[in-house]
Coordinates of C-alpha atoms and ligand atoms in Angstrom, one line a residue:
M103 CA 22.2 -1.4 -19.4
S104 CA 21.2 0.3 -16.1
S105 CA 23.9 1.3 -13.7
L106 CA 22.7 -1.4 -11.3
E107 CA 23.2 -4.1 -14.0
E108 CA 26.9 -3.3 -14.4
R109 CA 28.0 -4.0 -10.8
P110 CA 25.2 -4.0 -8.2
P111 CA 26.2 -2.3 -5.0
D112 CA 27.4 -4.5 -2.1
H113 CA 24.2 -3.8 -0.1
T114 CA 22.0 -5.1 -3.0
V115 CA 24.2 -8.2 -3.3
K116 CA 24.0 -8.7 0.5
L117 CA 20.2 -8.4 0.5
A118 CA 19.9 -10.7 -2.5
G119 CA 21.9 -13.3 -0.6
R120 CA 19.6 -13.0 2.5
I121 CA 16.4 -13.3 0.4
G122 CA 17.9 -16.2 -1.7
A123 CA 18.7 -18.2 1.4
A124 CA 15.4 -17.4 3.2
T125 CA 12.6 -19.9 3.8
R126 CA 10.1 -17.1 4.7
V127 CA 10.2 -13.7 3.2
T128 CA 7.7 -10.9 4.0
I129 CA 7.4 -7.7 2.0
L130 CA 5.4 -4.6 3.1
T131 CA 4.8 -2.0 0.4
G132 CA 3.7 1.6 0.5
A133 CA 2.9 4.3 -2.0
G134 CA 6.5 4.5 -3.2
V135 CA 6.2 1.2 -5.1
S136 CA 3.5 2.8 -7.3
A137 CA 5.2 6.1 -7.8
A138 CA 7.0 5.0 -11.0
S139 CA 3.5 4.1 -12.3
G140 CA 2.4 7.7 -11.9
V141 CA 0.3 7.2 -8.7
P142 CA 0.8 10.2 -6.3
T143 CA 2.4 9.3 -3.0
F144 CA 1.1 10.9 0.2
R145 CA 3.9 12.6 2.1
G146 CA 6.7 13.1 -0.4
V147 CA 7.3 16.0 -2.9
G148 CA 4.0 16.4 -4.7
G149 CA 2.3 14.1 -2.3
L150 CA -1.4 14.1 -1.7
W151 CA -1.2 15.2 1.9
R152 CA 0.9 18.2 0.7
T153 CA -2.2 19.3 -1.3
Y154 CA -5.0 18.1 0.9
R155 CA -5.5 17.8 4.7
A156 CA -5.8 14.1 5.5
E157 CA -8.3 14.9 8.3
D158 CA -10.5 16.8 5.7
L159 CA -10.8 13.8 3.4
A160 CA -9.7 10.5 4.9
T161 CA -11.7 10.2 8.1
P162 CA -15.3 9.1 9.0
D163 CA -16.0 12.7 10.3
A164 CA -14.9 14.2 6.9
F165 CA -17.4 11.9 5.1
T166 CA -20.2 12.7 7.6
R167 CA -19.5 16.4 7.2
D168 CA -19.2 16.5 3.4
P169 CA -19.6 13.1 1.6
Q170 CA -19.6 14.9 -1.8
L171 CA -16.2 16.4 -1.2
V172 CA -14.8 13.1 0.0
W173 CA -16.2 11.3 -3.1
E174 CA -14.9 14.0 -5.4
W175 CA -11.4 13.3 -4.0
Y176 CA -11.8 9.5 -4.4
A177 CA -13.3 9.8 -7.9
W178 CA -10.3 11.9 -8.9
R179 CA -7.9 9.3 -7.4
R180 CA -9.8 6.4 -9.2
E181 CA -9.5 8.2 -12.5
T182 CA -5.8 8.9 -11.9
V183 CA -5.0 5.3 -11.0
A184 CA -7.2 3.9 -13.8
A185 CA -4.7 5.6 -16.2
C186 CA -1.7 4.0 -14.5
R187 CA -0.1 0.6 -15.1
P188 CA 1.9 -1.7 -12.8
N189 CA 5.7 -1.0 -13.0
A190 CA 8.7 -3.3 -12.8
A191 CA 8.6 -3.3 -9.0
H192 CA 5.0 -4.7 -9.1
A193 CA 6.1 -7.3 -11.7
V194 CA 9.0 -8.6 -9.5
L195 CA 6.8 -8.7 -6.4
A196 CA 4.1 -10.6 -8.3
R197 CA 6.6 -13.3 -9.1
W198 CA 8.0 -13.4 -5.6
S199 CA 4.5 -13.4 -4.1
R200 CA 3.8 -16.8 -5.8
R201 CA 6.7 -18.5 -4.1
D202 CA 6.0 -20.6 -1.0
G203 CA 6.8 -18.8 2.2
T204 CA 6.5 -15.3 0.7
T205 CA 3.8 -12.9 2.0
L206 CA 3.1 -9.6 0.3
I207 CA 1.4 -7.0 2.5
T208 CA 0.5 -3.6 1.1
Q209 CA -0.8 -0.3 2.5
N210 CA -1.7 0.8 -1.0
V211 CA -5.3 1.0 -2.2
D212 CA -4.5 1.3 -5.9
D213 CA -4.7 -2.5 -6.5
L214 CA -1.7 -2.4 -8.8
H215 CA -0.2 -5.4 -7.1
L216 CA -3.4 -7.4 -8.1
R217 CA -3.2 -6.0 -11.7
A218 CA 0.4 -7.1 -11.8
G219 CA -0.6 -10.7 -11.0
S220 CA 0.1 -10.9 -7.2
R221 CA -2.3 -13.2 -5.5
D222 CA -3.4 -13.4 -1.8
V223 CA -2.0 -9.9 -1.1
V224 CA -2.8 -8.6 2.5
R225 CA -4.4 -5.3 1.6
L226 CA -4.3 -3.5 5.0
H227 CA -6.1 -0.3 3.9
G228 CA -8.6 -1.7 1.4
S229 CA -9.1 -0.7 -2.2
L230 CA -10.1 2.4 -4.3
W231 CA -12.1 -0.1 -6.4
E232 CA -14.3 -1.4 -3.7
L233 CA -17.3 0.3 -2.0
K234 CA -19.3 -0.6 1.1
C235 CA -22.5 0.8 2.8
A236 CA -21.8 4.0 4.7
D237 CA -24.8 3.3 6.9
H238 CA -23.4 -0.2 7.8
C239 CA -26.5 -2.0 6.5
A240 CA -26.2 -5.8 7.0
A241 CA -25.7 -6.7 3.4
G242 CA -23.6 -3.6 2.6
V243 CA -20.9 -4.4 5.2
T244 CA -19.3 -6.7 2.7
P245 CA -17.5 -4.6 0.1
W246 CA -18.4 -4.9 -3.6
R247 CA -16.2 -4.1 -6.5
D248 CA -17.1 -1.1 -8.7
E249 CA -14.5 -0.2 -11.3
R250 CA -16.6 2.2 -13.3
V251 CA -14.7 5.4 -14.3
P252 CA -16.1 7.9 -14.1
L253 CA -18.6 6.9 -11.5
P254 CA -22.2 7.7 -12.7
E255 CA -23.3 9.3 -9.4
R256 CA -21.6 12.0 -7.5
I257 CA -22.3 10.0 -4.3
P258 CA -22.7 6.3 -5.1
R259 CA -25.5 4.4 -3.4
C260 CA -25.6 1.2 -1.5
P261 CA -27.5 -1.3 -3.7
H262 CA -28.9 -3.1 -0.7
C263 CA -30.4 -0.2 1.3
G264 CA -30.2 2.8 -1.0
G265 CA -28.2 4.8 1.5
Y266 CA -24.8 6.4 0.7
A267 CA -21.9 4.1 -0.3
R268 CA -18.3 4.9 0.8
P269 CA -14.9 3.7 -0.4
A270 CA -14.0 0.4 1.3
I271 CA -10.8 2.0 2.5
V272 CA -9.5 2.3 6.1
W273 CA -9.6 5.9 7.1
F274 CA -7.7 7.5 10.0
G275 CA -9.2 6.6 13.3
E276 CA -10.8 3.4 11.9
S277 CA -9.6 0.0 12.8
L278 CA -8.1 -2.3 10.2
D279 CA -9.8 -5.6 9.4
A280 CA -8.8 -8.0 12.2
S281 CA -8.1 -10.9 9.9
D282 CA -5.7 -8.7 7.8
V283 CA -3.8 -7.6 10.9
D284 CA -3.6 -11.3 12.1
R285 CA -2.2 -12.4 8.7
A286 CA 0.3 -9.5 8.8
L287 CA 1.4 -10.3 12.3
A288 CA 1.8 -14.0 11.5
A289 CA 4.0 -13.0 8.6
T290 CA 6.4 -11.1 10.9
A291 CA 7.7 -14.6 11.9
C292 CA 10.0 -14.6 8.9
D293 CA 13.7 -14.8 7.9
V294 CA 13.6 -11.5 5.9
F295 CA 11.2 -8.6 6.3
L296 CA 11.5 -6.1 3.5
T297 CA 9.7 -2.7 3.4
V298 CA 9.5 -1.0 0.0
G299 CA 8.4 2.6 -0.6
T300 CA 6.8 3.5 2.7
S301 CA 7.6 6.5 5.0
A302 CA 6.7 4.1 7.9
V303 CA 4.7 6.6 9.8
V304 CA 1.2 5.1 9.7
Y305 CA 0.3 2.4 12.3
P306 CA -0.3 -0.4 12.7
A307 CA 1.4 -1.0 9.3
A308 CA 4.6 0.7 10.4
G309 CA 4.8 -1.5 13.5
F310 CA 5.3 -4.8 11.6
V311 CA 8.9 -4.2 10.7
H312 CA 9.7 -3.6 14.4
E313 CA 7.8 -6.8 15.4
S314 CA 9.7 -8.9 12.7
K315 CA 13.0 -7.6 14.0
R316 CA 12.0 -8.4 17.6
R317 CA 11.2 -12.0 16.3
G318 CA 14.7 -12.3 14.8
A319 CA 14.1 -11.4 11.1
F320 CA 16.8 -9.7 9.0
T321 CA 15.1 -6.4 8.2
A322 CA 15.7 -4.2 5.2
E323 CA 14.1 -1.2 3.5
I324 CA 14.2 0.1 -0.1
N325 CA 13.2 3.7 -0.3
M326 CA 14.1 7.0 -2.1
D327 CA 14.6 8.8 1.2
E328 CA 15.3 8.1 4.8
T329 CA 12.2 6.9 6.7
A330 CA 11.0 6.5 10.3
A331 CA 12.2 2.9 10.0
S332 CA 15.7 3.6 8.7
S333 CA 17.2 3.5 12.1
T334 CA 15.6 0.2 12.9
V335 CA 16.3 -1.9 9.9
D336 CA 19.5 -3.9 9.4
L337 CA 19.9 -2.6 5.9
S338 CA 18.6 0.5 4.1
I339 CA 18.9 0.8 0.4
R340 CA 18.4 4.2 -1.2
G341 CA 16.8 4.2 -4.6
G342 CA 13.7 3.5 -6.7
A343 CA 11.8 0.3 -6.1
E344 CA 11.4 0.0 -9.9
E345 CA 15.2 -0.3 -10.3
I346 CA 16.3 -2.0 -7.1
L347 CA 13.7 -4.8 -7.1
P348 CA 14.6 -6.0 -10.7
A349 CA 18.3 -5.8 -9.7
L350 CA 17.7 -8.0 -6.7
D351 CA 15.6 -10.3 -8.8
R352 CA 18.4 -10.8 -11.3
L353 CA 20.8 -11.6 -8.5
I354 CA 18.4 -14.1 -6.9
S355 CA 17.1 -15.9 -9.9
Ligands
LIG33 C1 -5.9 2.6 13.7 C2 -6.5 7.0 4.0 C3 -7.0 1.9 15.7 C4 -6.8 6.0 3.0 C5 -4.6 6.0 5.2 C6 -5.3 9.6 16.5 C7 -6.6 9.1 16.3 C8 -6.8 7.9 15.7 C9 -5.7 7.2 15.2 C10 -4.5 7.7 15.4 C11 -4.3 8.9 16.0 N1 -2.9 9.2 16.0 C12 -2.3 8.2 15.4 C13 -3.2 7.3 15.1 C14 -2.9 6.1 14.4 C15 -3.1 6.4 12.9 C16 -1.7 6.8 12.4 O1 -0.9 5.9 12.3 N2 -1.6 8.1 12.1 C17 -0.2 8.5 11.7 C18 -0.4 9.5 10.5 C19 0.4 9.2 12.9 N3 -3.5 5.1 12.3 C20 -4.8 4.9 12.1 O2 -5.7 5.7 12.3 C21 -5.1 3.5 11.6 N4 -6.2 2.9 12.4 O3 -4.9 2.9 14.3 O4 -7.0 2.0 14.3 C22 -7.5 3.1 16.3 C23 -8.9 3.4 16.1 C24 -9.4 4.5 16.7 C25 -8.6 5.3 17.5 C26 -7.3 5.1 17.7 C27 -6.7 4.0 17.0 C28 -5.7 3.5 10.2 C29 -4.6 3.9 9.3 C30 -5.3 4.6 8.1 C31 -4.8 4.2 6.8 N5 -5.3 5.2 5.8 N6 -5.1 6.9 4.3 C32 -6.5 6.5 1.6 O5 -7.3 7.3 1.0 O6 -5.4 6.2 1.1 S1 -3.0 6.1 5.5 C33 -2.1 6.6 4.1 O7 -0.8 6.5 4.5 C34 -2.2 5.7 2.9 O8 -3.3 4.9 2.9 C35 -0.9 4.9 2.9 O9 -1.2 3.6 2.7 C36 -0.4 5.2 4.2 C37 1.1 5.1 4.4 O10 1.7 6.0 3.5 P1 2.9 5.5 2.6 O11 2.4 4.3 1.8 O12 4.1 5.2 3.4 O13 3.2 6.7 1.6 P2 4.1 8.0 1.9 O14 3.7 9.0 0.8 O15 4.0 8.4 3.3 O16 5.6 7.5 1.7 C38 6.0 7.0 0.4 C39 7.5 6.7 0.5 O17 7.9 6.2 -0.8 C40 8.3 8.0 0.8 O18 9.2 7.7 1.8 C41 9.1 8.2 -0.5 O19 10.4 8.7 -0.3 C42 9.1 6.8 -1.1 N7 9.3 6.8 -2.6 C43 8.8 7.6 -3.5 N8 9.1 7.2 -4.7 C44 9.7 6.0 -4.6 C45 9.8 5.7 -3.2 N9 10.4 4.6 -2.7 C46 10.9 3.7 -3.6 N10 10.8 3.9 -4.9 C47 10.2 5.0 -5.4 N11 10.2 5.1 -6.8

């Protein structure tokens, strides 16, 4: 019996009441939701950006400068994620995401929401498991799925033009897919906007909670630490997503 099952804290009960009474619920997740699965986060203790410089690996210039280095990093992340399994937080969100009026938006590229059974997820930053043509050839603009681990080539090739392939992931300085941004913006018109496991520093993803508040939503965050959104949201719950979301789910169901 976890401590949360004995007597859930008042803020968890309050949030459960809000979600239970809501017609439209939007959830935005970040790396913290996959932390319990063993997927490294970016900015926390042991985070990826603590070890690597984002501008050396996650930008178009970095890829132009040294495609092999960038692919080594992504090949390592693919192998790391391949050994991970969705956790209890993904399982709860998979159930919630199938309810009418609920939209699940993620910044994560690990696809653990999909593997947990979530459907129709708005994946703002793409996927580790999808590639596209680095030379923007006509056929290679559309990402293709490649789940081979390890990848057979050090730098995968575009099957259409033979040029380099790159991860179908949004790098810093690159625009997000307009239809994904439109879907996320539309989902800010909701009764409850819940952010889970994100430091809320990367835009435009970090802007959606502010937009939902401006449009009258009750806003809440579940995070281990304070975030850039903590002073904005109506309710901030400190703790692990893999504990808090199941506790909320028990109160709502
Ligand atoms: C854009 C690479 C328009 C993919 C990522 C200068 C030039 C160009 C752009 C900018 C610029 N200055 C600012 C910008 C905008 C920039 C931006 O926001 N930069 C920030 C850093 C200031 N944004 C962009 O560039 C975006 N594009 O704006 O296009 C444009 C175009 C041209 C010119 C100007 C503008 C594109 C965004 C790029 C997204 N790509 N990475 C990859 O390999 O992954 S972002 C990277 O951070 C990840 O993808 C991730 O999705 C994202 C957010 O991180 P989080 O998910 O929040 O993870 P983090 O580790 O930070 O936090 C985890 C949290 O969980 C922590 O708080 C921790 O406490 C908590 N936690 C841990 N365990 C748990 C937990 N919580 C709950 N339970 C637990 N168990």
